[in-house]
Amino acid sequence: MNPALLQRAVATFAAAFGGAPAVVTRAPGRVNLIGEHTDYNEGYVLPCAIDYHTLVAARPRADALVRVVAADFDDARDEFRLDPAIGHRGDAAWANYVRGVYAMLQERGLPLRGAELAIAGDIPQGAGLSSSASLELAVGQAVKALQGFDELGATDLALIAQRAENRFVGCNCGIMDQLISARGEAGHALLIDCRSLQATPVHLPDDMAVMIVHSRVRRGLVDSEYNLRRRQCEAAARHYGVPALRDLDLAALQARAAGLDPVVLRRARHIVTENQRTLDAAQALARNDLPRLGRLMAQSHASMRDDFAITVPAIDRLVEILQAAIGADGGARMTGGGFGGCVVALLPAAAVAAAREAVERHYRSPEGEPGVVHVCQAADGVQTLAAWGAGP
Ligand code: GLA
């Protein structure tokens, strides 16, 4: 972790509230290697947590007031009371992630106390690397640490965070981002079964690099398009009479397609084929079979572009540039919810310099900006970094 980040969180805390925090927690962002939009269809995903984090420095209060300062939004402030009910803020999206986590902890019947929280992070925002899920997890972990809610495990915190996003923020997301931010393992991706929430660590080969390239395409219409895709998937599952698209294979999908809207059929085909690709990719990764992984990533991207319709031309171009630079020994695809954001590439560590150069030379966003390249390490999930234990 970037050591300056801890200093920034603690300094922001001191400037806003005076004195020192009682605990500091941190939660990572994530990159999804493959398995896109499969999570809310109760299917499989293969993300890893990355070494970019959100930190929360926190101290309890004796009353029911929560005071928040966000270093990454010019020290913007928020303040809310835990009683009678936590309200929504229309003018500051970041604040609703904090409020939402408190509201869902409260809904779970936990006796909450007030607190002072300072937030600082280094996850690029709006890039599709789950800065918001990491904020939710870091806040949940801070409340757990401050109040000694030891009964809340990592998966509980992830579910509470997802609920905050679904019920409070208004994005009908699946569980992937919150679960990987909660349960990530250093050096590993996690193959997550989003129905059972069972997660199997898959070791990332030491000589393989995980490269993320931010396209700098601003993600527009994300929530509305996302929620629309989700409704289309649910409509398809109803047509087939299954609880979720996870329960179909390609043969079943094709055999009973009559009467289904052709657009909805294409959306469903993406999910059904992507589930199988994700299982295959986990196997290829475990065997260090980069050529197979590369082919699966290429198929995944084509499916997101043609069947699920969530890519944009600049992202398609960036993926082609990376695919050409990497060749058969690895691959690239868009990662995350879509409509902009980042591309992920898996490639031999020795090939990173050439791939980076190809991006610098050939890629520009629609506004003429170069892409931003991050070579990242797979990180651990949410944790309490330091606890001094001073209460009011
Ligand atoms: C967003 C959502 C996740 C998942 C991905 C797409 O990141 O938050 O739940 O659906 O999009 O795979």
Short mmCIF file of C-alpha atoms and ligand atoms in Angstrom, two decimals:
data_model
loop_
_atom_site.label_atom_id
_atom_site.label_comp_id
_atom_site.label_asym_id
_atom_site.label_seq_id
_atom_site.Cartn_x
_atom_site.Cartn_y
_atom_site.Cartn_z
CA MET A 1 0.00 0.00 0.00
CA ASN A 2 1.07 3.52 -0.70
CA PRO A 3 2.43 4.72 2.75
CA ALA A 4 1.43 8.32 2.05
CA LEU A 5 -2.20 7.20 2.05
CA LEU A 6 -2.17 6.30 5.75
CA GLN A 7 -0.59 9.64 6.56
CA ARG A 8 -3.22 11.44 4.51
CA ALA A 9 -6.08 9.64 6.25
CA VAL A 10 -4.66 10.41 9.71
CA ALA A 11 -3.79 14.03 8.83
CA THR A 12 -7.26 14.60 7.35
CA PHE A 13 -8.77 13.18 10.54
CA ALA A 14 -6.65 15.46 12.76
CA ALA A 15 -7.45 18.57 10.72
CA ALA A 16 -11.20 17.88 10.71
CA PHE A 17 -11.81 16.54 14.22
CA GLY A 18 -8.63 17.21 16.24
CA GLY A 19 -6.51 14.50 17.83
CA ALA A 20 -6.02 10.97 16.57
CA PRO A 21 -8.32 8.21 15.30
CA ALA A 22 -9.00 5.10 17.37
CA VAL A 23 -8.87 2.75 14.37
CA VAL A 24 -7.84 2.82 10.72
CA THR A 25 -9.37 0.34 8.28
CA ARG A 26 -8.72 -0.24 4.63
CA ALA A 27 -10.49 -2.04 1.80
CA PRO A 28 -9.19 -2.70 -1.73
CA GLY A 29 -10.66 -1.98 -5.15
CA ARG A 30 -10.92 -4.83 -7.60
CA VAL A 31 -10.37 -5.88 -11.16
CA ASN A 32 -12.49 -8.62 -12.67
CA LEU A 33 -10.45 -10.99 -14.83
CA ILE A 34 -13.53 -12.58 -16.41
CA GLY A 35 -17.23 -13.21 -15.61
CA GLU A 36 -19.05 -9.95 -16.38
CA HIS A 37 -22.67 -9.33 -15.31
CA THR A 38 -22.84 -12.98 -14.24
CA ASP A 39 -22.97 -12.17 -10.51
CA TYR A 40 -26.61 -11.05 -10.36
CA ASN A 41 -27.49 -14.09 -12.48
CA GLU A 42 -26.16 -16.24 -9.62
CA GLY A 43 -23.24 -17.37 -11.79
CA TYR A 44 -19.44 -17.26 -11.59
CA VAL A 45 -16.92 -14.42 -11.48
CA LEU A 46 -13.12 -14.37 -11.26
CA PRO A 47 -11.95 -11.06 -9.77
CA CYS A 48 -8.91 -10.15 -7.71
CA ALA A 49 -8.57 -7.36 -5.16
CA ILE A 50 -5.94 -4.81 -6.19
CA ASP A 51 -3.31 -2.84 -4.32
CA TYR A 52 -5.31 0.39 -4.46
CA HIS A 53 -7.39 1.12 -1.39
CA THR A 54 -9.86 3.26 0.49
CA LEU A 55 -8.85 4.01 4.09
CA VAL A 56 -11.13 5.10 6.91
CA ALA A 57 -9.66 6.64 10.06
CA ALA A 58 -12.34 6.58 12.77
CA ARG A 59 -13.09 7.47 16.40
CA PRO A 60 -16.27 6.79 18.36
CA ARG A 61 -18.52 9.52 19.77
CA ALA A 62 -20.65 9.31 22.87
CA ASP A 63 -23.75 10.60 21.06
CA ALA A 64 -25.67 9.57 17.94
CA LEU A 65 -23.97 11.93 15.48
CA VAL A 66 -21.80 10.68 12.59
CA ARG A 67 -19.38 13.23 11.14
CA VAL A 68 -17.52 12.44 7.93
CA VAL A 69 -14.75 14.16 5.95
CA ALA A 70 -13.61 13.00 2.49
CA ALA A 71 -10.01 13.88 1.60
CA ASP A 72 -10.55 13.00 -2.06
CA PHE A 73 -13.46 15.44 -2.44
CA ASP A 74 -11.56 18.52 -1.24
CA ASP A 75 -12.27 17.66 2.38
CA ALA A 76 -16.02 17.75 1.76
CA ARG A 77 -18.05 17.09 4.91
CA ASP A 78 -21.14 15.16 5.77
CA GLU A 79 -23.02 14.91 9.05
CA PHE A 80 -26.02 12.81 9.98
CA ARG A 81 -27.80 11.50 13.06
CA LEU A 82 -28.51 7.84 13.71
CA ASP A 83 -31.98 8.63 15.01
CA PRO A 84 -34.77 8.63 14.07
CA ALA A 85 -33.82 7.45 10.57
CA ILE A 86 -30.84 8.10 8.33
CA GLY A 87 -31.81 10.32 5.42
CA HIS A 88 -30.54 10.35 1.86
CA ARG A 89 -28.41 13.17 0.43
CA GLY A 90 -29.32 14.32 -3.05
CA ASP A 91 -26.27 16.53 -3.58
CA ALA A 92 -23.27 14.38 -2.59
CA ALA A 93 -23.17 10.87 -4.03
CA TRP A 94 -20.12 9.82 -1.99
CA ALA A 95 -21.92 10.56 1.29
CA ASN A 96 -24.71 8.10 0.51
CA TYR A 97 -22.28 5.15 0.52
CA VAL A 98 -21.39 5.96 4.13
CA ARG A 99 -24.98 6.69 5.14
CA GLY A 100 -26.17 3.54 3.34
CA VAL A 101 -23.80 1.27 5.27
CA TYR A 102 -24.89 2.81 8.58
CA ALA A 103 -28.55 2.49 7.57
CA MET A 104 -28.18 -1.20 6.69
CA LEU A 105 -26.23 -1.97 9.88
CA GLN A 106 -29.03 -0.28 11.77
CA GLU A 107 -31.67 -2.22 9.86
CA ARG A 108 -29.90 -5.37 10.99
CA GLY A 109 -30.71 -4.36 14.53
CA LEU A 110 -27.18 -3.43 15.62
CA PRO A 111 -27.02 -0.74 18.34
CA LEU A 112 -25.00 1.95 16.58
CA ARG A 113 -23.13 4.84 18.17
CA GLY A 114 -21.94 8.07 16.60
CA ALA A 115 -18.45 8.41 15.16
CA GLU A 116 -16.00 10.64 13.37
CA LEU A 117 -14.69 9.26 10.07
CA ALA A 118 -11.98 10.51 7.69
CA ILE A 119 -11.83 8.88 4.25
CA ALA A 120 -8.83 8.83 1.89
CA GLY A 121 -8.18 6.56 -1.06
CA ASP A 122 -6.06 6.02 -4.16
CA ILE A 123 -8.45 3.99 -6.36
CA PRO A 124 -9.08 5.91 -9.59
CA GLN A 125 -12.71 7.07 -9.34
CA GLY A 126 -15.26 6.41 -12.04
CA ALA A 127 -12.88 3.91 -13.66
CA GLY A 128 -14.89 0.80 -12.84
CA LEU A 129 -12.39 -0.41 -10.22
CA SER A 130 -14.96 -0.43 -7.40
CA SER A 131 -13.89 2.58 -5.39
CA SER A 132 -17.45 2.74 -4.05
CA ALA A 133 -17.55 -0.90 -2.90
CA SER A 134 -14.21 -0.39 -1.17
CA LEU A 135 -15.58 2.71 0.60
CA GLU A 136 -18.58 0.73 1.81
CA LEU A 137 -16.37 -2.09 3.11
CA ALA A 138 -13.88 0.23 4.80
CA VAL A 139 -16.77 2.01 6.58
CA GLY A 140 -18.40 -1.28 7.60
CA GLN A 141 -15.10 -2.57 8.97
CA ALA A 142 -14.55 0.71 10.86
CA VAL A 143 -17.94 0.44 12.59
CA LYS A 144 -17.24 -3.22 13.38
CA ALA A 145 -13.83 -2.35 14.87
CA LEU A 146 -15.10 0.67 16.84
CA GLN A 147 -18.05 -1.16 18.34
CA GLY A 148 -16.60 -4.66 18.65
CA PHE A 149 -19.20 -6.29 16.37
CA ASP A 150 -17.09 -9.45 16.10
CA GLU A 151 -20.06 -11.47 14.90
CA LEU A 152 -19.92 -9.65 11.55
CA GLY A 153 -17.73 -11.73 9.24
CA ALA A 154 -16.29 -10.56 5.93
CA THR A 155 -19.20 -12.02 3.94
CA ASP A 156 -21.74 -10.31 6.26
CA LEU A 157 -20.02 -6.98 5.66
CA ALA A 158 -20.09 -7.59 1.91
CA LEU A 159 -23.82 -8.36 1.98
CA ILE A 160 -24.54 -5.27 4.09
CA ALA A 161 -22.51 -3.16 1.64
CA GLN A 162 -24.37 -4.61 -1.35
CA ARG A 163 -27.68 -3.87 0.37
CA ALA A 164 -26.54 -0.30 0.95
CA GLU A 165 -25.87 0.02 -2.77
CA ASN A 166 -29.17 -1.65 -3.80
CA ARG A 167 -31.48 -0.10 -1.25
CA PHE A 168 -29.89 3.22 -0.38
CA VAL A 169 -27.76 4.34 -3.35
CA GLY A 170 -30.11 2.87 -5.97
CA CYS A 171 -27.79 0.70 -8.08
CA ASN A 172 -29.07 -2.84 -8.43
CA CYS A 173 -25.55 -4.34 -8.45
CA GLY A 174 -24.62 -7.94 -7.72
CA ILE A 175 -22.30 -9.17 -4.96
CA MET A 176 -18.97 -9.37 -6.82
CA ASP A 177 -17.40 -6.02 -5.97
CA GLN A 178 -18.27 -6.10 -2.28
CA LEU A 179 -17.34 -9.76 -1.84
CA ILE A 180 -13.90 -9.48 -3.44
CA SER A 181 -13.18 -6.28 -1.50
CA ALA A 182 -14.11 -8.22 1.67
CA ARG A 183 -12.43 -11.53 0.97
CA GLY A 184 -9.61 -10.93 -1.55
CA GLU A 185 -6.37 -12.86 -1.04
CA ALA A 186 -2.89 -11.55 -1.85
CA GLY A 187 -1.40 -13.26 -4.89
CA HIS A 188 -4.73 -14.85 -5.86
CA ALA A 189 -7.86 -14.31 -7.87
CA LEU A 190 -11.08 -15.73 -6.38
CA LEU A 191 -13.43 -17.93 -8.36
CA ILE A 192 -16.73 -16.93 -6.71
CA ASP A 193 -19.94 -18.88 -7.04
CA CYS A 194 -22.40 -16.01 -6.64
CA ARG A 195 -25.21 -18.35 -5.63
CA SER A 196 -23.51 -20.12 -2.72
CA LEU A 197 -20.94 -17.31 -2.14
CA GLN A 198 -18.28 -19.99 -1.98
CA ALA A 199 -14.93 -18.52 -3.08
CA THR A 200 -12.02 -20.62 -4.32
CA PRO A 201 -8.59 -18.92 -4.43
CA VAL A 202 -6.71 -19.38 -7.70
CA HIS A 203 -3.00 -18.58 -7.49
CA LEU A 204 -1.77 -16.00 -10.01
CA PRO A 205 1.42 -17.28 -11.69
CA ASP A 206 4.46 -15.32 -10.48
CA ASP A 207 5.67 -14.52 -13.99
CA MET A 208 2.25 -13.28 -15.12
CA ALA A 209 1.32 -9.59 -14.91
CA VAL A 210 -2.15 -8.13 -14.31
CA MET A 211 -2.27 -4.90 -16.26
CA ILE A 212 -5.15 -2.43 -16.04
CA VAL A 213 -5.53 0.32 -18.60
CA HIS A 214 -7.97 3.12 -17.85
CA SER A 215 -9.50 4.24 -21.16
CA ARG A 216 -10.42 7.68 -19.75
CA VAL A 217 -13.84 7.20 -21.36
CA ARG A 218 -16.26 8.77 -18.88
CA ARG A 219 -18.80 6.21 -17.86
CA GLY A 220 -22.22 7.58 -18.74
CA LEU A 221 -25.74 6.16 -18.20
CA VAL A 222 -24.14 3.43 -16.16
CA ASP A 223 -26.85 2.91 -13.57
CA SER A 224 -29.79 3.05 -15.98
CA GLU A 225 -28.17 0.73 -18.55
CA TYR A 226 -26.97 -1.58 -15.79
CA ASN A 227 -30.41 -1.87 -14.24
CA LEU A 228 -31.90 -2.42 -17.72
CA ARG A 229 -29.50 -5.33 -18.41
CA ARG A 230 -30.48 -6.83 -15.10
CA ARG A 231 -34.18 -6.61 -15.92
CA GLN A 232 -33.56 -8.22 -19.32
CA CYS A 233 -31.70 -11.12 -17.69
CA GLU A 234 -34.52 -11.59 -15.18
CA ALA A 235 -37.08 -11.57 -18.01
CA ALA A 236 -35.08 -14.28 -19.80
CA ALA A 237 -34.93 -16.42 -16.65
CA ARG A 238 -38.73 -16.09 -16.32
CA HIS A 239 -39.18 -17.15 -19.95
CA TYR A 240 -37.18 -20.32 -19.31
CA GLY A 241 -38.83 -20.92 -15.94
CA VAL A 242 -35.52 -21.07 -14.05
CA PRO A 243 -34.57 -19.20 -10.85
CA ALA A 244 -31.62 -17.54 -12.62
CA LEU A 245 -29.72 -17.74 -15.92
CA ARG A 246 -27.08 -19.66 -14.02
CA ASP A 247 -29.39 -22.66 -14.37
CA LEU A 248 -29.18 -22.81 -18.18
CA ASP A 249 -26.57 -24.15 -20.57
CA LEU A 250 -26.26 -23.12 -24.21
CA ALA A 251 -28.19 -26.13 -25.52
CA ALA A 252 -31.16 -25.41 -23.22
CA LEU A 253 -31.03 -21.72 -24.11
CA GLN A 254 -31.25 -22.45 -27.83
CA ALA A 255 -33.77 -25.29 -27.57
CA ARG A 256 -36.44 -23.14 -25.93
CA ALA A 257 -35.71 -19.73 -27.46
CA ALA A 258 -39.00 -19.50 -29.41
CA GLY A 259 -41.09 -16.56 -28.33
CA LEU A 260 -38.24 -14.75 -26.59
CA ASP A 261 -37.41 -11.19 -27.71
CA PRO A 262 -34.20 -11.49 -29.82
CA VAL A 263 -32.43 -8.74 -27.85
CA VAL A 264 -33.22 -10.49 -24.56
CA LEU A 265 -32.00 -13.76 -26.08
CA ARG A 266 -28.65 -12.16 -26.93
CA ARG A 267 -28.33 -10.77 -23.41
CA ALA A 268 -29.04 -14.23 -22.00
CA ARG A 269 -26.56 -15.86 -24.39
CA HIS A 270 -23.82 -13.60 -23.04
CA ILE A 271 -24.55 -14.71 -19.49
CA VAL A 272 -24.76 -18.43 -20.29
CA THR A 273 -21.55 -18.46 -22.35
CA GLU A 274 -19.72 -16.16 -19.92
CA ASN A 275 -20.42 -18.50 -17.01
CA GLN A 276 -18.76 -21.36 -18.85
CA ARG A 277 -15.84 -19.17 -19.92
CA THR A 278 -15.29 -18.13 -16.31
CA LEU A 279 -15.08 -21.72 -15.12
CA ASP A 280 -12.73 -22.55 -18.01
CA ALA A 281 -10.59 -19.49 -17.30
CA ALA A 282 -10.16 -20.41 -13.63
CA GLN A 283 -8.86 -23.78 -14.77
CA ALA A 284 -6.54 -22.22 -17.37
CA LEU A 285 -5.21 -19.77 -14.77
CA ALA A 286 -4.51 -22.56 -12.28
CA ARG A 287 -2.54 -24.36 -15.02
CA ASN A 288 -0.71 -21.19 -16.07
CA ASP A 289 -2.13 -21.64 -19.56
CA LEU A 290 -1.89 -18.06 -20.83
CA PRO A 291 -2.80 -18.87 -24.46
CA ARG A 292 -6.10 -20.46 -23.37
CA LEU A 293 -6.80 -17.59 -20.99
CA GLY A 294 -6.16 -15.17 -23.82
CA ARG A 295 -8.66 -16.90 -26.09
CA LEU A 296 -11.32 -16.92 -23.36
CA MET A 297 -10.76 -13.22 -22.66
CA ALA A 298 -11.11 -12.42 -26.37
CA GLN A 299 -14.38 -14.38 -26.52
CA SER A 300 -15.61 -12.63 -23.38
CA HIS A 301 -14.93 -9.22 -24.88
CA ALA A 302 -16.66 -10.10 -28.15
CA SER A 303 -19.67 -11.34 -26.20
CA MET A 304 -19.85 -8.14 -24.13
CA ARG A 305 -19.61 -6.12 -27.35
CA ASP A 306 -22.01 -8.09 -29.59
CA ASP A 307 -24.46 -9.84 -27.27
CA PHE A 308 -24.56 -7.75 -24.10
CA ALA A 309 -23.83 -4.39 -25.80
CA ILE A 310 -21.92 -2.80 -22.93
CA THR A 311 -18.67 -1.79 -24.62
CA VAL A 312 -17.97 1.48 -26.45
CA PRO A 313 -15.82 1.98 -29.61
CA ALA A 314 -12.80 3.44 -27.79
CA ILE A 315 -12.73 0.45 -25.41
CA ASP A 316 -13.01 -1.98 -28.33
CA ARG A 317 -10.06 -0.23 -29.94
CA LEU A 318 -7.99 -0.34 -26.74
CA VAL A 319 -8.66 -4.07 -26.41
CA GLU A 320 -7.54 -4.63 -30.03
CA ILE A 321 -4.33 -2.67 -29.43
CA LEU A 322 -3.52 -4.78 -26.38
CA GLN A 323 -4.46 -8.04 -28.06
CA ALA A 324 -2.16 -7.22 -31.00
CA ALA A 325 0.72 -6.28 -28.67
CA ILE A 326 0.32 -9.36 -26.46
CA GLY A 327 -0.24 -11.94 -29.21
CA ALA A 328 -1.17 -15.52 -28.32
CA ASP A 329 0.52 -15.52 -24.92
CA GLY A 330 -2.23 -13.81 -22.91
CA GLY A 331 -5.16 -11.53 -23.61
CA ALA A 332 -7.25 -8.45 -22.89
CA ARG A 333 -10.90 -7.55 -22.35
CA MET A 334 -13.03 -4.77 -20.89
CA THR A 335 -13.54 -5.23 -17.16
CA GLY A 336 -16.39 -4.10 -14.90
CA GLY A 337 -19.91 -2.87 -15.53
CA GLY A 338 -19.17 -1.34 -18.95
CA PHE A 339 -19.78 1.87 -20.96
CA GLY A 340 -16.22 3.07 -20.42
CA GLY A 341 -13.77 2.47 -17.62
CA CYS A 342 -10.93 -0.03 -17.78
CA VAL A 343 -9.49 -2.87 -19.80
CA VAL A 344 -7.66 -5.73 -18.07
CA ALA A 345 -4.79 -7.63 -19.69
CA LEU A 346 -3.07 -10.81 -18.51
CA LEU A 347 0.37 -11.26 -20.01
CA PRO A 348 3.89 -12.49 -19.27
CA ALA A 349 5.67 -10.00 -16.98
CA ALA A 350 8.38 -9.75 -19.64
CA ALA A 351 5.83 -8.43 -22.15
CA VAL A 352 4.57 -5.49 -20.05
CA ALA A 353 6.96 -2.87 -21.46
CA ALA A 354 5.95 -3.63 -25.06
CA ALA A 355 2.23 -3.61 -24.20
CA ARG A 356 2.60 -0.30 -22.38
CA GLU A 357 4.41 1.20 -25.35
CA ALA A 358 1.69 0.02 -27.75
CA VAL A 359 -0.96 1.75 -25.62
CA GLU A 360 1.08 4.96 -25.43
CA ARG A 361 1.66 4.97 -29.15
CA HIS A 362 -1.72 3.90 -30.52
CA TYR A 363 -4.47 4.73 -28.01
CA ARG A 364 -6.24 8.02 -27.40
CA SER A 365 -9.64 8.53 -25.74
CA PRO A 366 -12.36 10.38 -27.70
CA GLU A 367 -11.10 13.56 -25.96
CA GLY A 368 -7.56 12.88 -27.17
CA GLU A 369 -6.17 11.72 -23.82
CA PRO A 370 -3.72 8.81 -23.46
CA GLY A 371 -4.74 5.73 -21.47
CA VAL A 372 -3.45 5.27 -17.92
CA VAL A 373 -1.60 2.02 -17.27
CA HIS A 374 -1.47 0.33 -13.84
CA VAL A 375 0.36 -2.94 -13.29
CA CYS A 376 -1.17 -4.26 -10.11
CA GLN A 377 -0.68 -6.93 -7.46
CA ALA A 378 -3.52 -9.04 -6.09
CA ALA A 379 -4.18 -7.81 -2.54
CA ASP A 380 -5.88 -9.00 0.65
CA GLY A 381 -9.46 -8.04 1.45
CA VAL A 382 -10.74 -5.58 4.05
CA GLN A 383 -8.80 -5.27 7.29
CA THR A 384 -8.19 -3.15 10.35
CA LEU A 385 -4.72 -1.66 9.90
CA ALA A 386 -4.32 -0.15 13.31
CA ALA A 387 -6.43 0.08 16.47
CA TRP A 388 -5.43 2.27 19.37
CA GLY A 389 -8.66 1.60 21.15
CA ALA A 390 -9.23 5.07 22.66
CA GLY A 391 -12.94 5.67 23.30
CA PRO A 392 -14.60 8.93 24.37
C1 GLA B 1 -20.55 -3.73 -11.49
C2 GLA B 1 -21.42 -4.34 -10.40
C3 GLA B 1 -21.08 -5.81 -10.17
C4 GLA B 1 -21.06 -6.59 -11.48
C5 GLA B 1 -20.25 -5.85 -12.54
C6 GLA B 1 -20.34 -6.49 -13.89
O1 GLA B 1 -19.21 -3.68 -11.08
O2 GLA B 1 -21.26 -3.62 -9.20
O3 GLA B 1 -22.00 -6.37 -9.25
O4 GLA B 1 -22.36 -6.87 -11.92
O5 GLA B 1 -20.64 -4.51 -12.68
O6 GLA B 1 -19.75 -7.74 -13.90
#
